[in-house]
Short mmCIF file of C-alpha atoms and ligand atoms in Angstrom, two decimals:
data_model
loop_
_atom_site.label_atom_id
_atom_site.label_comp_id
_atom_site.label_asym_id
_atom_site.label_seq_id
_atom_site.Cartn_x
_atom_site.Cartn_y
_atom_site.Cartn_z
CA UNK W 1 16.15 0.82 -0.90
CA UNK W 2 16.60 1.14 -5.04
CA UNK W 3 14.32 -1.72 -5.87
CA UNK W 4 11.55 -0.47 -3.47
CA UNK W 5 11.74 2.39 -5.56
CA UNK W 6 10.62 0.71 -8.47
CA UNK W 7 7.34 -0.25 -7.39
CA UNK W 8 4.59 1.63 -8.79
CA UNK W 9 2.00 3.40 -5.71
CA UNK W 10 -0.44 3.62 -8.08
CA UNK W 11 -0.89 -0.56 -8.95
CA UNK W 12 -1.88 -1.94 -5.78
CA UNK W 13 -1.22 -5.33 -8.21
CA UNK W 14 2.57 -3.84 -8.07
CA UNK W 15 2.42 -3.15 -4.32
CA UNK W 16 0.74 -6.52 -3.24
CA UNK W 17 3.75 -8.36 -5.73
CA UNK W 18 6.40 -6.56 -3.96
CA UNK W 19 5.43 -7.67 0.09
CA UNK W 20 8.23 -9.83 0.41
CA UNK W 21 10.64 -7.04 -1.14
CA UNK W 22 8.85 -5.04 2.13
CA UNK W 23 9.71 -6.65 4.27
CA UNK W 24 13.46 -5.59 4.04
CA UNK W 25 12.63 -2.14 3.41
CA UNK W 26 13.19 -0.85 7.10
CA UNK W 27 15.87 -1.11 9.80
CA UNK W 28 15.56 0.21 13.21
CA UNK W 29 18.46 2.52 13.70
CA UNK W 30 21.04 1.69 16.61
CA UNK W 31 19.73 4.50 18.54
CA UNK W 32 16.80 4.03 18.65
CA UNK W 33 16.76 0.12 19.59
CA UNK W 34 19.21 1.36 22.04
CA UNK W 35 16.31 3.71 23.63
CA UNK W 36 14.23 0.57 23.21
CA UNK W 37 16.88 -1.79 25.23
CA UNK W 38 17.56 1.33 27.84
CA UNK W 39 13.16 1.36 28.67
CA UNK W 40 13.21 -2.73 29.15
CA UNK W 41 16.28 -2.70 31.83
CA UNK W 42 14.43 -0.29 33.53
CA UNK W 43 11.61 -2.65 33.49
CA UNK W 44 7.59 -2.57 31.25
CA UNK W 45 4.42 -3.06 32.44
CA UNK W 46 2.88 -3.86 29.12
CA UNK W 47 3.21 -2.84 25.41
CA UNK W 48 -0.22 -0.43 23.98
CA UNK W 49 -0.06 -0.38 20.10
CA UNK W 50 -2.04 2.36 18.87
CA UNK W 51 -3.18 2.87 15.64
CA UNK W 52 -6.07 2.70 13.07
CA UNK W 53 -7.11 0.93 9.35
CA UNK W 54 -3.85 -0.47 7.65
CA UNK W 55 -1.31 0.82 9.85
CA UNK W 56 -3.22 -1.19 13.14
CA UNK W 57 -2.83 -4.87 10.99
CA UNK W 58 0.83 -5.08 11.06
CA UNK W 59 0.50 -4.84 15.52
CA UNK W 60 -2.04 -7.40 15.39
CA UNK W 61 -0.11 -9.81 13.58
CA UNK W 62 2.73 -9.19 15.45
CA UNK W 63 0.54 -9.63 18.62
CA UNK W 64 -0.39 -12.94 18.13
CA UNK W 65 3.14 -13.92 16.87
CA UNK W 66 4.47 -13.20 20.25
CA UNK W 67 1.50 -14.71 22.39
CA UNK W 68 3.48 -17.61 23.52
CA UNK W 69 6.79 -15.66 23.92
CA UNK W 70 6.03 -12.52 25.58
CA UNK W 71 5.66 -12.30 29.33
CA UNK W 72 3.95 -8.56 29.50
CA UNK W 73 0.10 -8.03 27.74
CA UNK W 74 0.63 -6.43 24.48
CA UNK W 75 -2.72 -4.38 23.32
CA UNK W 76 -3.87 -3.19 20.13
CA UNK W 77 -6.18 -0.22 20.68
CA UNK W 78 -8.36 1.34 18.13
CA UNK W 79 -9.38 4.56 19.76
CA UNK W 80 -8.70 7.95 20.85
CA UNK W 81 -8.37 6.90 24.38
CA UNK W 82 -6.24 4.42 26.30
CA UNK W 83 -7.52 1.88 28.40
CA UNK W 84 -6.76 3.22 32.35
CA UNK W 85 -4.50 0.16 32.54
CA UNK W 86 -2.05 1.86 30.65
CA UNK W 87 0.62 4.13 33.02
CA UNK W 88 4.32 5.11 33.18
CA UNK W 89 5.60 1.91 33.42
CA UNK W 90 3.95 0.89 29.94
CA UNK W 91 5.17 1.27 26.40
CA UNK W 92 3.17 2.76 24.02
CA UNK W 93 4.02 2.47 19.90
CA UNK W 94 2.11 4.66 18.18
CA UNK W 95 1.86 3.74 13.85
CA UNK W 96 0.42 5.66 11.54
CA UNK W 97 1.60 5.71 8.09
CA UNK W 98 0.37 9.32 6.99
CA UNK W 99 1.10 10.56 10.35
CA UNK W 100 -2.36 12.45 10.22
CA UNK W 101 -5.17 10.03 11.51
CA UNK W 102 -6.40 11.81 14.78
CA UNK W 103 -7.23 8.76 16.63
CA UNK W 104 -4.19 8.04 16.72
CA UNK W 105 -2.62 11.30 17.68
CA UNK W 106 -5.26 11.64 20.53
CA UNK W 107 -3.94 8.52 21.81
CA UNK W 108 -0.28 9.07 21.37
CA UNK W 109 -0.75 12.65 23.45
CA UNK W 110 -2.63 10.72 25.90
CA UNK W 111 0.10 8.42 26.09
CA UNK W 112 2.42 11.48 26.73
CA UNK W 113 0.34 12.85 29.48
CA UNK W 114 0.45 9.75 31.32
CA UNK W 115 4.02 9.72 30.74
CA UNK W 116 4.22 6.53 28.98
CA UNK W 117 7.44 5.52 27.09
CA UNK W 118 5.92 6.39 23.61
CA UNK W 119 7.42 5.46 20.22
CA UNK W 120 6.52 6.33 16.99
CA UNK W 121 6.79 4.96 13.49
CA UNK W 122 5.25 7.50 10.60
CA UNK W 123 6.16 8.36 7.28
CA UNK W 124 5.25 12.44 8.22
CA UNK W 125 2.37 14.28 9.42
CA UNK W 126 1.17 15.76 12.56
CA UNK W 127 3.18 12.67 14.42
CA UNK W 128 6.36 13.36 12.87
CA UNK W 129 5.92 16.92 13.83
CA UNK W 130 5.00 16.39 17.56
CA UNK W 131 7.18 13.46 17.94
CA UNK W 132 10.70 12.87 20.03
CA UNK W 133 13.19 12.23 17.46
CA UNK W 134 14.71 9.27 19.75
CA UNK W 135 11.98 7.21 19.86
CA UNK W 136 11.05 7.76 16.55
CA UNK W 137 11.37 5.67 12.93
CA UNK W 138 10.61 7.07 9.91
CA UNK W 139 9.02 4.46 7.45
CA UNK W 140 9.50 4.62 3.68
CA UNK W 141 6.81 6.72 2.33
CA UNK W 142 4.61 6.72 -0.91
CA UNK W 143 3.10 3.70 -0.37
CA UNK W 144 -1.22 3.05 0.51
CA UNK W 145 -0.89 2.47 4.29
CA UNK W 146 -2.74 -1.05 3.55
CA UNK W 147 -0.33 -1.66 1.11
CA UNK W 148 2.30 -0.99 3.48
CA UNK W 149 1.65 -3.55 5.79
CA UNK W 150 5.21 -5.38 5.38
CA UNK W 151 7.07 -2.06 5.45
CA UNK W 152 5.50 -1.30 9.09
CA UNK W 153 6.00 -4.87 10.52
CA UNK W 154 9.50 -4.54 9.66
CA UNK W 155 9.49 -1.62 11.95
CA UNK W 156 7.02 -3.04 14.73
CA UNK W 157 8.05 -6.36 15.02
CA UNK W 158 12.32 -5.98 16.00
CA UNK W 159 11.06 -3.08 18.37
CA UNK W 160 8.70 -5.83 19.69
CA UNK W 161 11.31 -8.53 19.94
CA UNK W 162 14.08 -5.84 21.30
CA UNK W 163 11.58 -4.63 24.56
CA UNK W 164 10.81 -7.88 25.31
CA UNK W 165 14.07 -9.33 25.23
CA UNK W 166 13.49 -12.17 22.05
CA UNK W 167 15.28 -13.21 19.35
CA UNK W 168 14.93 -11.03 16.20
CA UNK W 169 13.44 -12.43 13.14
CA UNK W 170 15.24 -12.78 10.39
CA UNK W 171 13.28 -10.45 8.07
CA UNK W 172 15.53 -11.02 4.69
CA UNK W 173 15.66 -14.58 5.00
CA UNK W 174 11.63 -14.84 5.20
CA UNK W 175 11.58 -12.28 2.72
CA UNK W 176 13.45 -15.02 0.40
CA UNK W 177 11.10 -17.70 1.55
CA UNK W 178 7.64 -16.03 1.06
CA UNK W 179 8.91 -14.81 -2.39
CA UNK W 180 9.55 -18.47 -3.32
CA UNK W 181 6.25 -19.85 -1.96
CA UNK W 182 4.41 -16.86 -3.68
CA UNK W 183 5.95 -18.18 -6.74
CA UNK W 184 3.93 -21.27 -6.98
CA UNK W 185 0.28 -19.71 -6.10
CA UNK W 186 -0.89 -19.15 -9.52
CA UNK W 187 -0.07 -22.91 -10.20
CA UNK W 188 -2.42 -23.99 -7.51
CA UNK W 189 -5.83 -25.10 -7.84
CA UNK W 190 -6.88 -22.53 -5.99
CA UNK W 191 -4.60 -20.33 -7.09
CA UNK W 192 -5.53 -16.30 -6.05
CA UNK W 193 -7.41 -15.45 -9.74
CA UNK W 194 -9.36 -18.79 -8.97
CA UNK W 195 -10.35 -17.58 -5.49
CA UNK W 196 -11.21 -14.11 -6.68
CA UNK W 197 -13.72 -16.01 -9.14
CA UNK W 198 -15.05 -18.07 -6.54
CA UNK W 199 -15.97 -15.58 -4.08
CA UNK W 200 -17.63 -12.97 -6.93
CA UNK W 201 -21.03 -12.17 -5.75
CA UNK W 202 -20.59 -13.53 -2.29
CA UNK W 203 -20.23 -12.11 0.92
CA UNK W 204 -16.99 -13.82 2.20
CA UNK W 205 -16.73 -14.53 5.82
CA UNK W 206 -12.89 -15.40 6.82
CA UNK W 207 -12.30 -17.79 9.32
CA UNK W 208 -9.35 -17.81 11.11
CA UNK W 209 -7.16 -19.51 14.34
CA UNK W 210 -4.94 -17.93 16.56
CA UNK W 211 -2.18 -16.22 14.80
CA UNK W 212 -4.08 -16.74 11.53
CA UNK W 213 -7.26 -14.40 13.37
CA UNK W 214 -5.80 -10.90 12.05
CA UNK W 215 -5.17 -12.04 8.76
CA UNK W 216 -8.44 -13.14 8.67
CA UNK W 217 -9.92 -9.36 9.60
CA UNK W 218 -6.87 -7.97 7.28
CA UNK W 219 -8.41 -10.21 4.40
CA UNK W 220 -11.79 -8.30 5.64
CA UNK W 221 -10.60 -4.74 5.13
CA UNK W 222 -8.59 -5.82 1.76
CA UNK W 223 -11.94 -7.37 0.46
CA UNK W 224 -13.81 -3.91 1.59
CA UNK W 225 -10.78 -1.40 0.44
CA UNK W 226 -9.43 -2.80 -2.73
CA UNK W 227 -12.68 -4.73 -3.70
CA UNK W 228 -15.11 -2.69 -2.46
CA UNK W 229 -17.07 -5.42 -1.48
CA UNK W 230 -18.48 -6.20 2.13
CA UNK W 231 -16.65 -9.26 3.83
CA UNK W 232 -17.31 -10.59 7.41
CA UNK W 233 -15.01 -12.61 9.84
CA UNK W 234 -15.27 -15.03 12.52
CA UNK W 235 -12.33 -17.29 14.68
CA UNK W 236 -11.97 -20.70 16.02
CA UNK W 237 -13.31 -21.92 18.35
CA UNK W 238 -15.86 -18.73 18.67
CA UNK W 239 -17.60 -19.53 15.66
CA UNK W 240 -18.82 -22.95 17.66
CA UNK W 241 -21.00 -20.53 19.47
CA UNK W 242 -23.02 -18.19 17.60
CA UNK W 243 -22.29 -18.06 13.78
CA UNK W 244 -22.81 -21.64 13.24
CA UNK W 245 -26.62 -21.09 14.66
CA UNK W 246 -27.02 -18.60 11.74
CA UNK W 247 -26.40 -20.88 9.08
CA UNK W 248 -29.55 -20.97 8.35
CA UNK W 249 -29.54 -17.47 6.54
CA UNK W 250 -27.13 -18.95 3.99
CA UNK W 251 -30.39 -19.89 1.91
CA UNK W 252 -31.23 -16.07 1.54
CA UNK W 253 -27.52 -14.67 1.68
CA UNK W 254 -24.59 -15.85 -0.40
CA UNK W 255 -22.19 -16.37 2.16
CA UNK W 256 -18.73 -17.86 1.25
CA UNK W 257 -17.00 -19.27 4.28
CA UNK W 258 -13.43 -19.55 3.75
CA UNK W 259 -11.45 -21.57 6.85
CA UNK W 260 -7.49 -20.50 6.69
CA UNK W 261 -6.13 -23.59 7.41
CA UNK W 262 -3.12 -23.20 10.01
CA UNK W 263 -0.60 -26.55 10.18
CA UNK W 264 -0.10 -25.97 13.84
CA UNK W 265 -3.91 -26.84 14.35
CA UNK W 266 -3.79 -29.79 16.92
CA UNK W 267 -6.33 -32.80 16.46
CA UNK W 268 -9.62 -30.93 18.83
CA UNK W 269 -8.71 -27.81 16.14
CA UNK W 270 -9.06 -29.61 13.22
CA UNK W 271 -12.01 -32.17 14.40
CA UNK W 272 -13.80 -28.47 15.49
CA UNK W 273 -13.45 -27.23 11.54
CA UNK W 274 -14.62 -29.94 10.42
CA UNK W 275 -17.60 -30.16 12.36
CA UNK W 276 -18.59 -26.54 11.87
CA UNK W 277 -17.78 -26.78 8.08
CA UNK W 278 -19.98 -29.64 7.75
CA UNK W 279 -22.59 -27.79 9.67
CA UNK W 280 -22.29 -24.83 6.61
CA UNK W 281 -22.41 -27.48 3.78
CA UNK W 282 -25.66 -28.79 5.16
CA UNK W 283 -27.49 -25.54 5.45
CA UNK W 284 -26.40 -24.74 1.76
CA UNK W 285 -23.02 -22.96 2.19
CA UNK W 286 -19.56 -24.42 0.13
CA UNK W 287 -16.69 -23.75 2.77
CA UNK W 288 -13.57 -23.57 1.17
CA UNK W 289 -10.73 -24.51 2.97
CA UNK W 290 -7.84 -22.55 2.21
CA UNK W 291 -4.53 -24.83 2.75
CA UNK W 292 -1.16 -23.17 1.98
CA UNK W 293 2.22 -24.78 3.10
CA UNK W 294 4.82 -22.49 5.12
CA UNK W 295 7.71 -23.26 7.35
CA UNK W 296 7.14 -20.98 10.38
CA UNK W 297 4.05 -19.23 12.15
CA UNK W 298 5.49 -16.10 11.31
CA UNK W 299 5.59 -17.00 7.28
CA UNK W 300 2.16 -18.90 7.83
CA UNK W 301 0.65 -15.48 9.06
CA UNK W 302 2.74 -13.57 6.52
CA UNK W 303 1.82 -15.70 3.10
CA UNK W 304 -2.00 -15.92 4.12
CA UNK W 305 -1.77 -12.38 4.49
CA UNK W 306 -0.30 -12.04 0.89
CA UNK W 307 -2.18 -14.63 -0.51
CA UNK W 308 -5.58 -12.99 0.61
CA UNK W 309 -4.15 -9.70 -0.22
CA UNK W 310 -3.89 -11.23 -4.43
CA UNK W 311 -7.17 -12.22 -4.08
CA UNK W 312 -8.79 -8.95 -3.14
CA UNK W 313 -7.16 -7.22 -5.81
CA UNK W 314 -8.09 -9.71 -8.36
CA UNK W 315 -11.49 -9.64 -7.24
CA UNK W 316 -11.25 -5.65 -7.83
CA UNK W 317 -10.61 -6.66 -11.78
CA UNK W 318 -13.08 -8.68 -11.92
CA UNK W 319 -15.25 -6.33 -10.46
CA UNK W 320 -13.91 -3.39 -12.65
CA UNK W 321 -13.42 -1.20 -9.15
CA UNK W 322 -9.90 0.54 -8.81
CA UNK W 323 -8.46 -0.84 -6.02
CA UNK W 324 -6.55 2.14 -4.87
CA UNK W 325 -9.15 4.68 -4.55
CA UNK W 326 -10.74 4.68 -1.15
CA UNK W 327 -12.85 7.87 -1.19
CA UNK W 328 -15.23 7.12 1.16
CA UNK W 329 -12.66 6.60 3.84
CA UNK W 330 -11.13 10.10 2.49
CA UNK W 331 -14.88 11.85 3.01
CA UNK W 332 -14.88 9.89 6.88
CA UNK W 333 -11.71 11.65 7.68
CA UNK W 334 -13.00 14.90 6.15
CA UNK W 335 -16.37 14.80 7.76
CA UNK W 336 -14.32 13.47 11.30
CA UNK W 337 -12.17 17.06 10.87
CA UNK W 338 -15.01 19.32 10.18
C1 F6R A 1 -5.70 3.20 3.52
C2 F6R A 1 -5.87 2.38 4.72
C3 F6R A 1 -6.60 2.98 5.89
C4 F6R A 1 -5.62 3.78 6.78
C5 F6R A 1 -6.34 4.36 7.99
C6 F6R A 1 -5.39 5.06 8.97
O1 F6R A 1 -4.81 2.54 2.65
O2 F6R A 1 -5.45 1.28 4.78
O3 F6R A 1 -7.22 1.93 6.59
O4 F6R A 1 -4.60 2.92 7.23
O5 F6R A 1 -7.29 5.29 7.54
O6 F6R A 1 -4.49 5.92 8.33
P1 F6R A 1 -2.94 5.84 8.67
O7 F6R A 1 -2.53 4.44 8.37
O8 F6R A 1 -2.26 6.82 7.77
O9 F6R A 1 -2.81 6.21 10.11
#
């Protein structure tokens, strides 16, 4: 992939700019869809997806994109264990982009003991090592794992669609779309620079529906990775129940609520924001309402993602952090092996 080649590892600015150009990046190799089409005649239980920090996103998007469609429970486990649910007659994925987080590889060996159909989709590592080259993908490497969020969707998401038997989204065509829409951001009001301003010196807390609830906790982990900065989340129609009483502690604590606006939302949705928004203004919060046009749930869930992703890194500027350093999650893994 020459162009991906171009894109500099060590500008997360570069890597966020180049998501659509991700998204094409990786194809599924006939032999190993062809294991994937051989497990679902024989018949699945389920689909686990295992994995941890930026490689676990791309699984929970994909989850939610496939709620209405698929007729088996797909999981997203962040652990070293599986739940007991899980047997033979499930599919496990195991994704980890270094190929070295032990979570993961305690879960993909327990998968293998409980003689799961297990996948894998790595750039190297311990997983690439231990893995059955069949069932195995081998992402493009060089890449942050959080930056490589497109790059592992692109290998989740047909493997996905192929077990369960749906039609296969057309990754080059969205590519094309998001690029276009991505295009226009820094002409919008709230364009991402204007965002990043906004939500300097607050604590935001991303607010999302249905398929638009892991981009809301991706936003999260982009605002505490690139930004450095601590960021919360909550989801409709939860947040009717609990956050909405704490409202009150917006006087002390600069909390920026920030609703991602999903066109699907039906009439109760929308009447539901509303409410709880209003409910924030008048204990001293300014909920903004972040409303970006797309064409398909898929490209809704991809563009917030991309959007939010701009904003954390322009927040990092304005900060004057380095995005791309994440030492402290370097001296958890350290202290983890020791
Ligand atoms: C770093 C990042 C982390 C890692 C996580 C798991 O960019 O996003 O959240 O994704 O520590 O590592 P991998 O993805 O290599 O399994």
């Amino acid at each position: 992939m020459e162009e991906l080649a171009n894109v500099d590892p060590s500008d997360m600015a570069a890597m966020v700019a180049s998501f659509p150009l991700m998204l094409k990046a990786t194809t599924l190799s006939n032999e190993f869809l062809s294991e994937a089409i051989r497990i679902r005649n024989q018949g699945l239980d389920g689909i686990c997806i295992v994995a941890m920090g930026g490689s676990a996103i791309a699984g929970e998007i994909c989850k939610e994109i496939l709620a209405d469609s698929s007729e088996v429970p797909i999981l997203c486990i962040r652990e070293y264990i599986l739940p007991k649910t899980v047997n033979r007659r499930w599919v496990v994925i195991a994704v980890s982009y270094s190929g070295n987080t032990e979570e993961t590889i305690a879960a993909y060996k327990e998968a293998n003991r409980r003689e799961c159909s297990v996948f894998v989709l790595t750039t190297g590592g311990i997983l690439n090592q231990i893995s059955n080259d069949l069932r195995k993908h081998m992402l493009p490497p060089t890449f942050q794992p959080r930056a490589a969020l497109p790059i592992i969707l692109a290998g989740i998401l047909p493997l996905l669609e192929t077990l369960l038997n749906l039609e296969i989204t057309n990754l080059p065509k969205l590519s094309v779309e998001l690029a276009k829409k991505a295009a226009g951001w820094e002409q919008l009001p709230r364009s991402p620079k204007e965002m990043a301003h906004l939500l300097k010196g607050k604590i935001p807390l991303l607010i999302g529906w249905r398929h638009l609830i892991p981009v809301a906790y991706r936003a999260k982990c982009q605002f505490n990775e690139n930004s450095k900065v601590f960021a919360s989340i909550s989801q409709i129609p939860e947040i009717y129940h609990n956050e909405i009483e704490g409202t009150r502690s917006c006087i002390d604590h600069p909390i920026s609520p920030v609703f991602l606006r999903s066109q699907e939302e039906d009439e109760k949705t929308k009447m539901g924001i509303e409410s709880a928004a209003a409910i924030f203004q008048e204990n001293g919060c300014h909920p903004e309402h972040l409303n970006l046009r797309f064409d398909s749930r898929i490209e809704e869930a991809l563009g917030f993602t991309m959007y939010l992703d701009m904003v954390s890194v322009r927040l990092a500027e304005i900060l004057g952090v380095n995005p791309l350093s994440v030492e402290r999650i370097a001296q958890m893994k350290r202290r983890l092996r020791d």
